[in-house]
Backbone as JSON, one array per atom type, in Angstrom:
{
  "sequence": "XXXXXXXXXXXXXXXXXXXXXXXXXXXXXXXXXXXXXXXXXXXXXXXXXXXXXXXXXXXXXXXXXXXXXXXXXXXXXXXXXXXXXXXXXXXXXXXXXXXXXXXXXXXXXXXXXXXXXXXXXXXXXXXXXXXXXXXXXXXXXXXXXXXXXXXXXXXXXXXXXXXXXXXXXXXXXXXXXXXXXXXXXXXXXXXXXXXXXXXXXXXXXXXXXXXXXXXXXXXXXXXXXXXXXXXXXXXXXXXXXXXXXXXXXXXXXXXXXXXXXXXXXXXXXXXXXXXXXXXXXXXXXX",
  "N": [[-5.12, -6.78, -11.19], [-5.9, -3.38, -10.75], [-5.46, -0.51, -12.84], [-4.68, 2.79, -12.52], [-4.55, 6.28, -13.44], [-2.48, 9.1, -13.03], [-3.51, 12.49, -12.63], [-2.34, 15.35, -14.49], [-1.58, 17.31, -12.64], [0.62, 18.23, -11.22], [2.38, 19.04, -13.09], [4.23, 21.67, -14.19], [2.69, 24.44, -15.7], [0.55, 23.06, -16.78], [-2.63, 23.27, -18.18], [-5.94, 24.26, -17.13], [-8.02, 23.3, -18.78], [-6.75, 21.16, -19.96], [-6.41, 19.4, -17.8], [-9.06, 18.79, -17.15], [-9.99, 17.62, -19.55], [-8.24, 15.5, -19.64], [-9.21, 13.94, -17.54], [-11.7, 13.17, -18.61], [-10.86, 11.66, -20.85], [-9.4, 9.65, -19.59], [-11.37, 8.21, -18.21], [-12.91, 7.31, -20.36], [-11.04, 5.67, -21.56], [-10.8, 3.57, -19.83], [-9.41, 3.45, -17.4], [-8.98, 2.8, -13.89], [-8.96, 4.77, -11.95], [-8.32, 8.25, -11.03], [-5.49, 9.98, -10.06], [-3.93, 12.21, -7.63], [-1.08, 14.15, -6.59], [0.33, 15.69, -3.72], [1.29, 18.96, -2.81], [2.18, 22.08, -1.29], [3.89, 24.35, -1.52], [4.52, 24.84, -4.45], [3.97, 25.06, -8.01], [1.5, 23.62, -8.46], [-1.82, 22.21, -8.91], [-4.37, 22.34, -6.39], [-5.17, 19.41, -4.62], [-7.78, 18.3, -3.79], [-9.56, 20.12, -4.86], [-8.94, 19.89, -7.58], [-9.72, 17.23, -8.03], [-12.41, 17.52, -7.58], [-13.16, 18.97, -9.84], [-12.61, 17.01, -11.74], [-14.47, 15.1, -10.97], [-16.83, 16.3, -11.76], [-16.94, 15.99, -14.51], [-16.97, 13.35, -15.06], [-18.25, 9.97, -14.57], [-17.85, 7.36, -13.63], [-15.17, 6.7, -12.97], [-12.66, 6.28, -10.41], [-11.56, 8.51, -7.77], [-8.65, 9.74, -6.45], [-6.57, 10.76, -3.85], [-3.19, 10.67, -3.7], [-0.56, 11.0, -2.26], [-2.64, 13.01, 0.03], [-1.42, 15.65, 2.03], [-2.13, 15.53, 5.18], [-1.7, 16.76, 7.88], [-0.91, 19.43, 7.34], [-3.2, 20.68, 6.72], [-4.41, 21.97, 8.74], [-6.92, 21.67, 10.35], [-9.0, 18.96, 11.39], [-11.77, 18.93, 11.03], [-12.45, 20.59, 8.84], [-11.0, 19.31, 6.79], [-12.29, 16.83, 6.86], [-14.84, 17.58, 6.1], [-14.41, 18.57, 3.49], [-13.55, 16.21, 2.23], [-15.83, 14.58, 2.58], [-17.64, 16.05, 1.12], [-16.61, 15.79, -1.49], [-16.91, 13.04, -1.74], [-19.72, 12.81, -1.7], [-20.48, 14.45, -3.94], [-19.34, 13.04, -6.01], [-20.68, 10.7, -6.06], [-19.81, 8.67, -4.35], [-17.16, 7.94, -5.05], [-14.67, 8.53, -4.01], [-11.39, 8.08, -2.86], [-9.53, 8.63, -0.15], [-6.4, 9.22, 0.21], [-3.87, 9.66, 2.53], [-1.11, 11.19, 4.3], [1.61, 12.02, 6.58], [3.42, 13.87, 5.48], [6.52, 15.53, 4.44], [7.94, 17.87, 3.96], [9.29, 20.74, 5.21], [8.8, 23.4, 4.28], [6.22, 23.4, 3.18], [4.61, 23.19, 5.46], [5.38, 25.46, 6.86], [4.47, 27.48, 5.13], [1.76, 26.99, 5.37], [1.31, 27.77, 7.9], [1.52, 26.0, 10.0], [2.91, 23.94, 12.54], [5.8, 22.0, 11.81], [7.01, 20.15, 13.41], [6.2, 17.33, 15.44], [4.24, 16.39, 13.75], [3.41, 13.83, 13.2], [2.04, 12.95, 15.49], [-0.07, 14.8, 15.48], [-1.2, 14.1, 13.1], [-2.32, 11.54, 13.66], [-4.2, 12.31, 15.56], [-5.88, 13.86, 13.95], [-6.78, 11.95, 12.11], [-8.3, 10.28, 13.79], [-10.24, 12.12, 14.6], [-11.47, 12.78, 12.14], [-12.61, 10.3, 11.44], [-14.54, 10.05, 13.44], [-16.14, 12.25, 12.87], [-17.09, 11.59, 10.29], [-18.62, 9.43, 11.03], [-20.78, 10.63, 12.1], [-20.76, 12.07, 14.48], [-21.95, 14.52, 16.7], [-21.36, 18.04, 16.69], [-22.2, 20.59, 17.22], [-24.84, 23.09, 17.42], [-26.35, 22.59, 15.11], [-25.86, 19.96, 14.7], [-23.95, 17.39, 13.26], [-20.83, 17.58, 11.35], [-21.37, 18.03, 8.16], [-21.44, 17.06, 4.6], [-23.57, 14.17, 5.29], [-21.95, 11.18, 5.58], [-22.1, 8.82, 6.84], [-23.07, 6.3, 6.17], [-21.57, 5.66, 3.97], [-18.62, 6.34, 3.99], [-15.65, 8.12, 2.8], [-13.14, 6.05, 1.33], [-10.31, 5.3, 3.2], [-6.95, 5.59, 2.91], [-3.63, 5.05, 3.89], [-0.35, 6.5, 3.72], [3.29, 6.34, 3.76], [6.49, 5.26, 5.08], [7.69, 4.57, 7.46], [7.63, 2.52, 10.47], [5.44, 3.26, 12.01], [3.61, 4.06, 10.12], [2.39, 1.77, 9.08], [1.15, 0.74, 11.3], [-0.69, 2.81, 11.76], [-2.18, 2.61, 9.42], [-3.48, 0.19, 9.83], [-4.91, 0.78, 12.12], [-6.55, 2.99, 11.55], [-7.23, 3.03, 8.84], [-8.2, 1.77, 5.52], [-6.3, 0.53, 4.13], [-3.03, 0.69, 2.55], [-0.63, 2.76, 0.83], [2.08, 2.67, -1.4], [4.68, 4.93, -1.97], [5.92, 5.75, -4.75], [8.07, 3.96, -5.01], [10.08, 1.23, -6.36], [8.91, -1.95, -7.75], [10.19, -4.09, -6.37], [10.51, -3.25, -3.79], [8.06, -3.43, -2.66], [6.93, -5.94, -1.57], [8.27, -6.37, 1.06], [7.21, -4.2, 2.48], [4.49, -4.76, 2.43], [4.42, -7.03, 3.98], [4.89, -5.9, 6.49], [2.59, -4.34, 6.67], [0.53, -6.3, 6.69], [1.19, -7.66, 9.03], [0.75, -5.66, 10.93], [-1.96, -5.33, 10.53], [-3.02, -7.78, 11.4], [-2.22, -7.66, 14.07], [-3.75, -5.56, 14.98], [-6.18, -6.73, 15.01], [-7.85, -6.72, 12.81], [-10.42, -7.58, 10.47], [-10.7, -9.31, 7.31], [-8.87, -8.22, 4.36], [-6.26, -5.82, 3.93], [-6.28, -3.02, 1.65], [-3.99, -2.68, -1.03], [-2.0, -0.45, -2.45], [-0.1, 1.37, -4.94], [2.03, 3.96, -6.21], [3.54, 5.05, -9.24], [5.82, 6.29, -11.75], [5.65, 7.37, -15.18], [6.76, 7.79, -18.58], [5.77, 8.33, -21.76], [6.56, 9.96, -23.7], [8.06, 11.62, -26.57], [10.78, 12.05, -26.12], [11.56, 10.54, -23.57], [13.43, 10.44, -21.41], [14.51, 13.05, -21.19], [12.13, 14.48, -20.76], [11.18, 13.39, -18.37], [13.19, 14.19, -16.61], [12.88, 16.92, -16.75], [10.37, 17.51, -15.6], [9.44, 15.61, -13.51], [11.89, 15.32, -12.24], [12.29, 17.98, -11.55], [10.2, 18.34, -9.74], [11.04, 16.82, -7.57], [13.38, 18.05, -6.89], [14.09, 19.28, -4.51], [15.0, 17.26, -2.94], [17.56, 16.6, -3.59], [19.98, 14.22, -4.32], [18.09, 12.21, -4.34], [16.24, 12.96, -6.21], [17.43, 12.3, -8.65], [17.36, 9.56, -8.43], [14.6, 9.06, -8.49], [13.96, 9.97, -11.07], [15.45, 8.14, -12.54], [14.0, 5.88, -11.98], [11.65, 6.12, -13.4], [9.28, 4.71, -15.58], [10.1, 4.37, -18.79], [9.05, 4.55, -21.98], [7.16, 2.19, -24.0], [7.64, -0.6, -23.58], [8.88, -0.63, -21.08], [6.84, 0.38, -19.49], [4.9, -1.65, -19.71], [6.3, -3.72, -18.46], [6.57, -2.64, -15.88], [3.92, -2.59, -14.99], [3.31, -5.34, -15.04], [5.15, -6.23, -13.13], [4.35, -5.01, -10.69], [1.85, -6.17, -10.45], [2.6, -8.82, -10.09], [3.72, -8.76, -7.54], [1.59, -8.43, -5.88], [0.1, -6.05, -5.78], [-2.89, -4.17, -5.52], [-3.97, -1.94, -6.81], [-2.51, 0.17, -9.12], [-1.21, 3.34, -9.52], [-0.37, 5.43, -12.08], [1.73, 8.0, -12.78], [2.15, 10.83, -14.91], [4.84, 12.26, -16.95], [4.41, 14.45, -18.45], [1.93, 16.86, -19.55], [0.68, 16.31, -21.89], [-2.07, 15.32, -23.73], [-1.97, 13.06, -25.27], [-0.62, 11.23, -23.76], [-2.44, 9.89, -22.15], [-3.86, 8.2, -23.91], [-1.74, 6.7, -24.95], [-0.74, 5.43, -22.66], [-2.95, 3.9, -21.98], [-2.99, 2.12, -24.13], [-0.66, 0.7, -23.64], [-0.85, -0.27, -21.02], [-3.37, -1.24, -20.26]],
  "CA": [[-4.75, -5.49, -10.64], [-6.44, -2.19, -11.39], [-4.48, 0.49, -13.24], [-5.19, 4.16, -12.52], [-3.62, 7.24, -14.03], [-2.41, 10.37, -12.32], [-3.78, 13.73, -13.33], [-1.09, 16.11, -14.68], [-1.75, 18.52, -11.82], [1.9, 18.71, -10.72], [3.21, 19.43, -14.23], [4.18, 23.13, -14.34], [2.12, 24.93, -16.95], [-0.63, 22.31, -17.2], [-3.8, 24.13, -18.21], [-7.15, 23.7, -16.55], [-8.78, 22.53, -19.77], [-6.05, 19.89, -20.15], [-6.7, 18.55, -16.65], [-10.45, 18.33, -17.28], [-10.07, 16.7, -20.69], [-7.49, 14.31, -19.21], [-10.14, 13.13, -16.75], [-12.68, 12.57, -19.53], [-10.2, 10.64, -21.66], [-9.02, 8.53, -18.73], [-12.55, 7.41, -17.97], [-13.27, 6.66, -21.62], [-10.04, 4.66, -21.87], [-11.0, 2.42, -18.95], [-8.61, 3.46, -16.18], [-9.79, 2.61, -12.68], [-9.01, 5.95, -11.11], [-7.52, 9.43, -11.31], [-4.75, 10.29, -8.85], [-3.24, 13.48, -7.46], [0.02, 14.23, -5.64], [0.07, 16.9, -2.95], [2.31, 19.9, -2.35], [1.66, 23.44, -1.12], [4.84, 25.29, -2.11], [4.84, 24.38, -5.79], [2.92, 25.56, -8.9], [0.56, 22.56, -8.8], [-3.21, 22.42, -8.53], [-4.74, 21.74, -5.11], [-5.63, 18.05, -4.93], [-9.21, 18.06, -3.64], [-10.25, 20.98, -5.84], [-8.74, 19.28, -8.89], [-10.56, 16.04, -8.13], [-13.79, 18.0, -7.72], [-13.36, 19.28, -11.27], [-12.66, 15.73, -12.45], [-15.74, 14.44, -10.64], [-17.92, 16.95, -12.48], [-16.96, 15.63, -15.93], [-16.9, 11.89, -15.16], [-19.35, 9.28, -13.89], [-17.47, 6.04, -13.12], [-13.77, 6.54, -12.57], [-12.35, 6.62, -9.04], [-10.85, 9.77, -7.51], [-7.69, 9.29, -5.45], [-5.42, 11.55, -3.43], [-2.18, 9.63, -3.47], [-1.45, 11.2, -1.11], [-2.81, 14.37, 0.52], [-0.69, 15.88, 3.28], [-3.22, 15.88, 6.1], [-1.44, 17.68, 8.99], [-0.77, 20.83, 6.95], [-4.52, 21.24, 6.45], [-4.75, 22.76, 9.92], [-7.88, 21.06, 11.28], [-9.64, 17.75, 10.88], [-13.16, 19.15, 10.67], [-12.51, 21.11, 7.48], [-10.56, 18.24, 5.89], [-13.35, 15.82, 6.81], [-15.96, 18.14, 5.32], [-14.01, 18.58, 2.08], [-13.56, 14.83, 1.74], [-17.22, 14.13, 2.53], [-18.27, 16.75, -0.01], [-16.18, 15.13, -2.73], [-17.55, 11.73, -1.75], [-21.12, 13.02, -2.08], [-20.61, 14.99, -5.29], [-18.88, 12.05, -6.98], [-21.46, 9.47, -5.96], [-19.1, 7.64, -3.6], [-15.98, 7.48, -5.79], [-13.46, 9.14, -3.49], [-10.44, 7.37, -2.0], [-8.76, 9.67, 0.51], [-5.08, 8.79, 0.62], [-3.28, 10.71, 3.36], [0.16, 10.9, 4.96], [2.04, 13.17, 7.38], [4.21, 14.85, 4.74], [7.91, 15.58, 4.83], [8.61, 19.1, 3.51], [9.03, 21.82, 6.17], [8.29, 24.64, 3.7], [4.77, 23.29, 3.04], [4.01, 23.46, 6.76], [5.64, 26.86, 7.18], [3.56, 28.28, 4.32], [0.41, 26.77, 5.87], [1.21, 28.28, 9.26], [1.33, 24.84, 10.87], [4.21, 23.41, 12.95], [6.28, 20.78, 11.18], [7.33, 19.22, 14.49], [5.11, 16.55, 16.02], [3.16, 16.22, 12.78], [2.91, 12.46, 13.29], [1.04, 12.91, 16.56], [-1.25, 15.54, 15.03], [-1.79, 13.28, 12.04], [-3.17, 10.54, 14.29], [-5.35, 12.99, 16.16], [-6.78, 14.26, 12.87], [-7.41, 10.73, 11.59], [-9.33, 9.88, 14.75], [-11.3, 13.12, 14.55], [-12.2, 12.62, 10.87], [-13.42, 9.08, 11.5], [-15.71, 10.32, 14.29], [-17.0, 13.18, 12.12], [-17.77, 10.83, 9.23], [-19.59, 8.54, 11.67], [-21.95, 11.42, 12.46], [-20.66, 12.66, 15.81], [-22.45, 15.89, 16.73], [-20.35, 19.02, 17.08], [-22.76, 21.9, 17.5], [-26.29, 23.25, 17.45], [-26.96, 21.98, 13.91], [-25.54, 18.54, 14.65], [-22.61, 17.0, 12.83], [-20.16, 18.25, 10.24], [-21.84, 17.3, 6.98], [-22.6, 16.19, 4.41], [-23.61, 12.9, 6.0], [-21.38, 10.04, 4.87], [-22.0, 7.75, 7.83], [-23.34, 5.02, 5.52], [-20.61, 5.42, 2.89], [-17.53, 7.31, 4.12], [-14.54, 7.93, 1.85], [-12.14, 5.04, 1.62], [-9.16, 5.97, 3.8], [-5.71, 4.86, 2.66], [-2.51, 5.77, 4.49], [0.96, 6.35, 3.14], [4.43, 6.45, 4.66], [7.37, 4.1, 5.08], [8.14, 4.23, 8.81], [6.81, 1.47, 11.08], [4.19, 3.84, 12.49], [2.68, 4.18, 9.0], [1.63, 0.52, 8.94], [0.26, 0.69, 12.48], [-1.78, 3.75, 11.52], [-3.04, 2.06, 8.36], [-4.32, -0.86, 10.43], [-5.77, 1.36, 13.15], [-7.49, 4.0, 11.06], [-7.5, 3.04, 7.41], [-8.65, 0.61, 4.76], [-5.15, -0.02, 3.45], [-1.77, 1.45, 2.52], [-0.13, 3.04, -0.51], [3.51, 2.87, -1.55], [4.89, 6.21, -2.63], [6.91, 5.97, -5.79], [9.15, 2.99, -5.02], [10.06, 0.19, -7.39], [8.15, -3.13, -7.32], [10.91, -4.97, -5.46], [10.38, -2.76, -2.41], [6.67, -3.57, -2.25], [6.63, -7.08, -0.68], [8.61, -6.19, 2.48], [6.27, -3.26, 3.08], [3.22, -5.45, 2.6], [4.58, -7.9, 5.15], [4.68, -5.06, 7.67], [1.18, -3.96, 6.69], [-0.28, -7.44, 7.09], [1.47, -7.92, 10.44], [0.04, -4.63, 11.7], [-3.39, -5.61, 10.36], [-3.34, -8.88, 12.31], [-2.02, -7.21, 15.45], [-4.87, -4.69, 15.3], [-7.4, -7.53, 15.04], [-8.74, -6.36, 11.7], [-10.93, -8.64, 9.61], [-10.51, -9.1, 5.88], [-7.55, -7.89, 3.86], [-6.05, -4.4, 3.63], [-6.03, -2.68, 0.26], [-2.56, -2.48, -1.29], [-1.86, 0.42, -3.61], [1.23, 1.92, -5.19], [2.12, 4.91, -7.31], [4.78, 5.01, -9.99], [5.88, 7.33, -12.78], [5.91, 6.87, -16.53], [6.86, 8.75, -19.67], [5.64, 7.82, -23.12], [6.84, 11.12, -24.55], [9.01, 11.34, -27.65], [12.09, 11.99, -25.47], [11.13, 10.3, -22.19], [14.46, 10.76, -20.41], [14.54, 14.5, -21.03], [10.87, 14.95, -20.19], [11.12, 12.97, -16.96], [14.1, 15.04, -15.84], [12.36, 18.29, -16.77], [9.19, 17.69, -14.75], [9.51, 14.8, -12.3], [13.12, 15.73, -11.58], [12.06, 19.3, -10.95], [9.3, 18.19, -8.6], [11.79, 16.24, -6.46], [14.68, 18.71, -6.81], [14.38, 19.61, -3.12], [15.57, 16.09, -2.27], [18.93, 16.43, -4.08], [20.3, 12.98, -5.04], [16.89, 11.38, -4.47], [15.58, 13.34, -7.46], [18.02, 11.49, -9.72], [16.87, 8.19, -8.25], [13.22, 9.01, -8.96], [13.99, 10.08, -12.53], [15.95, 6.86, -13.06], [12.98, 4.84, -11.78], [10.5, 6.35, -14.26], [9.1, 3.75, -16.67], [10.27, 5.17, -20.0], [8.77, 3.78, -23.17], [6.07, 1.22, -23.91], [8.08, -1.87, -23.0], [9.13, -0.4, -19.65], [5.53, 0.53, -18.85], [4.31, -2.98, -19.61], [7.03, -4.47, -17.44], [6.26, -2.08, -14.58], [2.59, -3.06, -14.62], [3.42, -6.77, -14.72], [5.93, -6.42, -11.9], [3.52, -4.67, -9.54], [0.82, -7.18, -10.33], [3.23, -10.02, -9.57], [4.02, -8.65, -6.1], [0.36, -8.35, -5.1], [-0.53, -4.72, -5.74], [-4.3, -4.17, -5.91], [-4.21, -0.85, -7.74], [-1.3, 0.92, -9.43], [-1.51, 4.67, -10.06], [0.76, 5.8, -12.9], [1.75, 9.45, -12.95], [2.84, 11.19, -16.15], [5.92, 13.25, -16.96], [3.97, 15.63, -19.2], [0.48, 17.05, -19.57], [0.18, 16.04, -23.24], [-3.21, 14.41, -23.67], [-1.61, 11.8, -25.92], [-0.12, 10.3, -22.76], [-3.57, 9.06, -21.69], [-4.13, 7.15, -24.91], [-0.56, 5.85, -25.06], [-0.67, 4.58, -21.48], [-4.03, 2.91, -22.08], [-2.59, 1.08, -25.09], [0.44, -0.08, -23.09], [-1.05, -0.8, -19.66], [-4.7, -1.81, -20.01]],
  "C": [[-5.36, -4.35, -11.45], [-5.29, -1.24, -11.75], [-5.17, 1.85, -13.33], [-4.14, 5.07, -13.14], [-3.64, 8.52, -13.22], [-2.83, 11.53, -13.21], [-2.47, 14.52, -13.47], [-1.06, 17.39, -13.84], [-0.46, 19.04, -11.22], [2.85, 19.1, -11.85], [3.13, 20.94, -14.39], [3.64, 23.53, -15.71], [0.92, 24.15, -17.45], [-1.86, 23.2, -17.11], [-5.01, 23.44, -17.6], [-7.94, 22.86, -17.53], [-8.09, 21.19, -20.06], [-6.37, 18.91, -19.02], [-8.1, 17.95, -16.77], [-10.59, 17.32, -18.42], [-9.32, 15.4, -20.39], [-8.41, 13.37, -18.44], [-11.16, 12.44, -17.65], [-12.05, 11.42, -20.31], [-9.84, 9.41, -20.83], [-10.21, 7.63, -18.45], [-12.94, 6.64, -19.23], [-12.31, 5.52, -21.96], [-10.15, 3.43, -20.98], [-10.1, 2.36, -17.73], [-9.51, 3.38, -14.95], [-9.93, 3.87, -11.86], [-8.14, 7.07, -11.64], [-6.82, 9.84, -10.02], [-4.2, 11.71, -8.83], [-2.11, 13.31, -6.45], [-0.05, 15.61, -4.99], [1.35, 17.67, -2.63], [1.61, 21.23, -2.12], [2.58, 24.43, -1.81], [5.34, 24.73, -3.43], [3.71, 24.86, -6.71], [1.96, 24.46, -9.37], [-0.86, 22.96, -8.43], [-3.48, 21.75, -7.18], [-5.5, 20.45, -5.37], [-7.14, 17.89, -4.88], [-10.02, 18.91, -4.62], [-10.14, 20.37, -7.24], [-9.61, 18.04, -9.07], [-12.04, 16.4, -8.19], [-14.12, 18.33, -9.16], [-13.46, 17.99, -12.08], [-13.98, 15.02, -12.2], [-16.89, 15.0, -11.47], [-18.03, 16.52, -13.94], [-16.85, 14.12, -16.14], [-18.05, 11.27, -14.37], [-18.91, 8.01, -13.17], [-16.11, 6.01, -12.44], [-13.55, 6.99, -11.13], [-11.53, 7.9, -8.95], [-9.96, 9.53, -6.29], [-6.69, 10.4, -5.11], [-4.33, 10.57, -3.02], [-0.77, 10.23, -3.3], [-1.72, 12.71, -0.92], [-2.07, 14.51, 1.84], [-1.7, 16.4, 4.3], [-2.84, 16.9, 7.16], [-1.27, 19.14, 8.58], [-2.12, 21.49, 6.67], [-5.18, 21.8, 7.71], [-5.78, 22.15, 10.85], [-8.65, 19.93, 10.6], [-11.05, 18.01, 10.39], [-13.29, 19.64, 9.23], [-12.08, 20.04, 6.47], [-11.63, 17.17, 5.74], [-14.52, 16.31, 5.98], [-15.64, 18.17, 3.83], [-14.06, 17.18, 1.49], [-14.98, 14.3, 1.61], [-17.96, 14.79, 1.37], [-17.89, 16.09, -1.32], [-16.78, 13.74, -2.85], [-19.0, 11.83, -2.21], [-21.25, 13.44, -3.54], [-20.22, 13.98, -6.36], [-19.7, 10.78, -6.96], [-20.69, 8.33, -5.31], [-17.84, 7.12, -4.25], [-14.66, 7.91, -5.18], [-12.67, 8.21, -2.58], [-9.49, 8.42, -1.46], [-7.45, 9.08, 1.01], [-4.39, 9.93, 1.35], [-1.97, 10.23, 3.97], [0.6, 12.15, 5.71], [2.79, 14.24, 6.6], [5.64, 14.94, 5.26], [8.67, 16.84, 4.44], [8.29, 20.24, 4.49], [8.42, 23.08, 5.54], [6.78, 24.58, 3.46], [4.08, 23.66, 4.35], [4.2, 24.92, 7.16], [4.67, 27.76, 6.41], [2.12, 28.16, 4.81], [0.22, 27.35, 7.27], [0.99, 27.2, 10.28], [2.7, 24.31, 11.27], [4.56, 22.11, 12.23], [6.57, 19.7, 12.23], [6.06, 18.55, 15.0], [3.94, 16.33, 15.05], [2.6, 14.81, 12.81], [1.83, 12.33, 14.35], [-0.23, 13.63, 16.11], [-1.97, 14.79, 13.9], [-2.74, 12.24, 12.63], [-4.4, 11.17, 14.93], [-6.37, 13.4, 15.1], [-7.49, 13.06, 12.26], [-8.56, 10.29, 12.5], [-10.52, 10.83, 14.69], [-12.13, 12.97, 13.27], [-13.11, 11.4, 10.91], [-14.68, 9.32, 12.33], [-16.67, 11.28, 13.6], [-17.78, 12.44, 11.04], [-18.81, 9.87, 9.8], [-20.82, 9.28, 12.17], [-21.91, 12.05, 13.83], [-21.09, 14.13, 15.78], [-21.39, 16.84, 17.27], [-20.95, 20.37, 17.47], [-24.26, 21.9, 17.42], [-26.97, 22.52, 16.29], [-26.65, 20.5, 13.78], [-24.12, 18.29, 14.21], [-22.06, 17.88, 11.73], [-20.49, 17.48, 8.97], [-21.04, 17.64, 5.74], [-22.44, 14.82, 5.08], [-23.04, 11.78, 5.12], [-21.28, 8.83, 5.8], [-22.26, 6.37, 7.23], [-22.33, 4.66, 4.44], [-19.49, 6.44, 2.97], [-16.49, 7.12, 3.04], [-13.65, 6.78, 2.28], [-10.88, 5.75, 2.1], [-7.93, 5.09, 3.66], [-4.55, 5.7, 3.2], [-1.21, 5.48, 3.77], [2.05, 6.52, 4.18], [5.21, 5.16, 4.73], [7.83, 3.69, 6.48], [7.18, 3.2, 9.42], [5.46, 2.01, 11.54], [3.16, 3.94, 11.37], [1.81, 2.94, 8.87], [0.69, 0.33, 10.13], [-0.94, 1.61, 12.27], [-2.75, 3.23, 10.46], [-3.99, 1.02, 8.92], [-5.3, -0.28, 11.44], [-6.87, 2.23, 12.59], [-8.0, 3.75, 9.64], [-8.06, 1.75, 6.84], [-7.5, -0.06, 4.02], [-4.01, 0.97, 3.43], [-1.36, 1.66, 1.08], [1.36, 3.28, -0.47], [3.75, 4.11, -2.39], [6.06, 6.26, -3.57], [8.07, 4.99, -5.83], [9.02, 1.99, -6.15], [9.35, -1.06, -6.87], [8.86, -4.01, -6.3], [10.84, -4.53, -4.0], [8.97, -2.97, -1.84], [6.44, -4.74, -1.29], [7.06, -6.9, 0.77], [7.67, -5.22, 3.19], [4.93, -3.92, 3.34], [3.28, -6.43, 3.76], [4.35, -7.11, 6.44], [3.22, -4.65, 7.8], [0.31, -5.11, 7.2], [-0.05, -7.8, 8.56], [0.73, -6.92, 11.33], [-1.47, -4.87, 11.66], [-3.83, -6.71, 11.32], [-3.25, -8.43, 13.76], [-3.17, -6.32, 15.91], [-6.19, -5.45, 15.36], [-8.37, -7.21, 13.94], [-9.17, -7.58, 10.91], [-10.6, -8.32, 8.15], [-9.07, -8.77, 5.54], [-7.42, -6.39, 3.63], [-5.9, -4.19, 2.13], [-4.57, -2.3, 0.09], [-2.42, -1.69, -2.59], [-0.42, 0.88, -3.76], [1.11, 2.99, -6.27], [3.49, 4.77, -7.95], [4.7, 6.06, -11.08], [6.17, 6.7, -14.14], [6.11, 8.06, -17.47], [6.79, 8.0, -20.98], [5.78, 8.97, -24.11], [7.88, 10.75, -25.59], [10.44, 11.24, -27.13], [11.85, 11.78, -23.99], [12.16, 10.67, -21.13], [14.49, 12.26, -20.14], [13.28, 15.02, -20.36], [10.75, 14.58, -18.71], [12.01, 13.85, -16.1], [13.53, 16.46, -15.71], [11.24, 18.49, -15.76], [9.27, 16.9, -13.44], [10.79, 15.13, -11.52], [12.99, 17.07, -10.9], [11.2, 19.21, -9.69], [10.05, 17.69, -7.36], [13.16, 16.92, -6.25], [15.07, 19.05, -5.38], [15.12, 18.48, -2.41], [16.95, 15.72, -2.81], [19.11, 15.1, -4.82], [19.08, 12.09, -5.23], [16.15, 11.7, -5.76], [16.11, 12.52, -8.63], [17.54, 10.05, -9.64], [15.44, 8.06, -8.76], [13.18, 9.06, -10.48], [14.45, 8.76, -13.14], [14.9, 5.76, -12.97], [11.75, 5.01, -12.67], [10.45, 5.28, -15.35], [9.06, 4.51, -17.99], [10.09, 4.29, -21.23], [7.75, 2.68, -22.93], [6.48, -0.08, -23.24], [8.29, -1.74, -21.5], [7.82, -0.26, -18.89], [4.88, -0.84, -18.68], [4.99, -3.81, -18.53], [6.72, -3.95, -16.05], [4.89, -2.56, -14.1], [2.63, -4.54, -14.23], [4.11, -6.99, -13.38], [5.11, -6.09, -10.66], [2.38, -5.67, -9.36], [1.38, -8.45, -9.71], [3.48, -9.95, -8.07], [2.78, -8.35, -5.27], [-0.26, -6.99, -4.94], [-1.97, -4.82, -6.22], [-4.63, -3.1, -6.94], [-2.94, -0.03, -7.89], [-1.7, 2.23, -10.09], [-0.27, 5.17, -10.78], [0.7, 7.28, -13.24], [2.62, 9.86, -14.12], [3.98, 12.19, -15.94], [5.55, 14.49, -17.77], [2.45, 15.69, -19.18], [-0.11, 16.85, -20.97], [-0.93, 15.0, -23.17], [-2.94, 13.09, -24.37], [-1.13, 10.76, -24.91], [-1.22, 9.38, -22.23], [-3.79, 7.9, -22.64], [-2.95, 6.18, -25.02], [-0.45, 4.92, -23.85], [-1.77, 3.52, -21.54], [-3.64, 1.77, -23.01], [-1.52, 0.16, -24.5], [0.08, -0.84, -21.83], [-2.37, -1.47, -19.42], [-4.97, -3.04, -20.88]]
}
């Protein structure tokens, strides 16, 4: 199983130089990828822009939105162009994880209806796939840059049954969003069933994200940042904080557990933007 690390882009107060140096250190340490989490109404960095900065200072490490909220981005053509641009600039390292999203305030701030976002999500997925394949749209041809020979890897998130159908219809796999390892196998069963029903060849990619804290006071730090990020969800915020892998032994066990249940790549998101977290996670998880 590959182990990736999340950028500290959702940590309030994280500086730009910390994010860039985090990317450099993560590549040097041997992580498989750099992940981002998406929100609009929050003091976080925008996911695709942040990964563009990471791409500029790295050469090998993967770049992952895990996930980006696609329907709030208003139109498929612009999202497809941004993703294709990042794919080109990074030399083909971009994995575009997308999902419908679940926070009404993000959609309200974007000026996009929250209702029927699932239907619009599918329409945008279909449109992006056709754009990446080179479908012409105007006098100058297609919406470039041209990625028809090497489009971004498309991974879908979500827990409802439609999420697995969409992953099989449009994507290269599925990503679990922050759950514990024991919830992974039932979801993968649904993914594989949808994959077979869609007549897809090969195997879907199976990813997951989880949270960790190797800070001096991991409980307090996890509550301060990860708890704050999920505060909108009331009691669920406490559940997320409780699920954070706190300390070296817990991190090692979390990695082993996800590997045991068949995860292909685990993205571990930090509770702080301290650069020491990169080195500490590498020592514990790689």
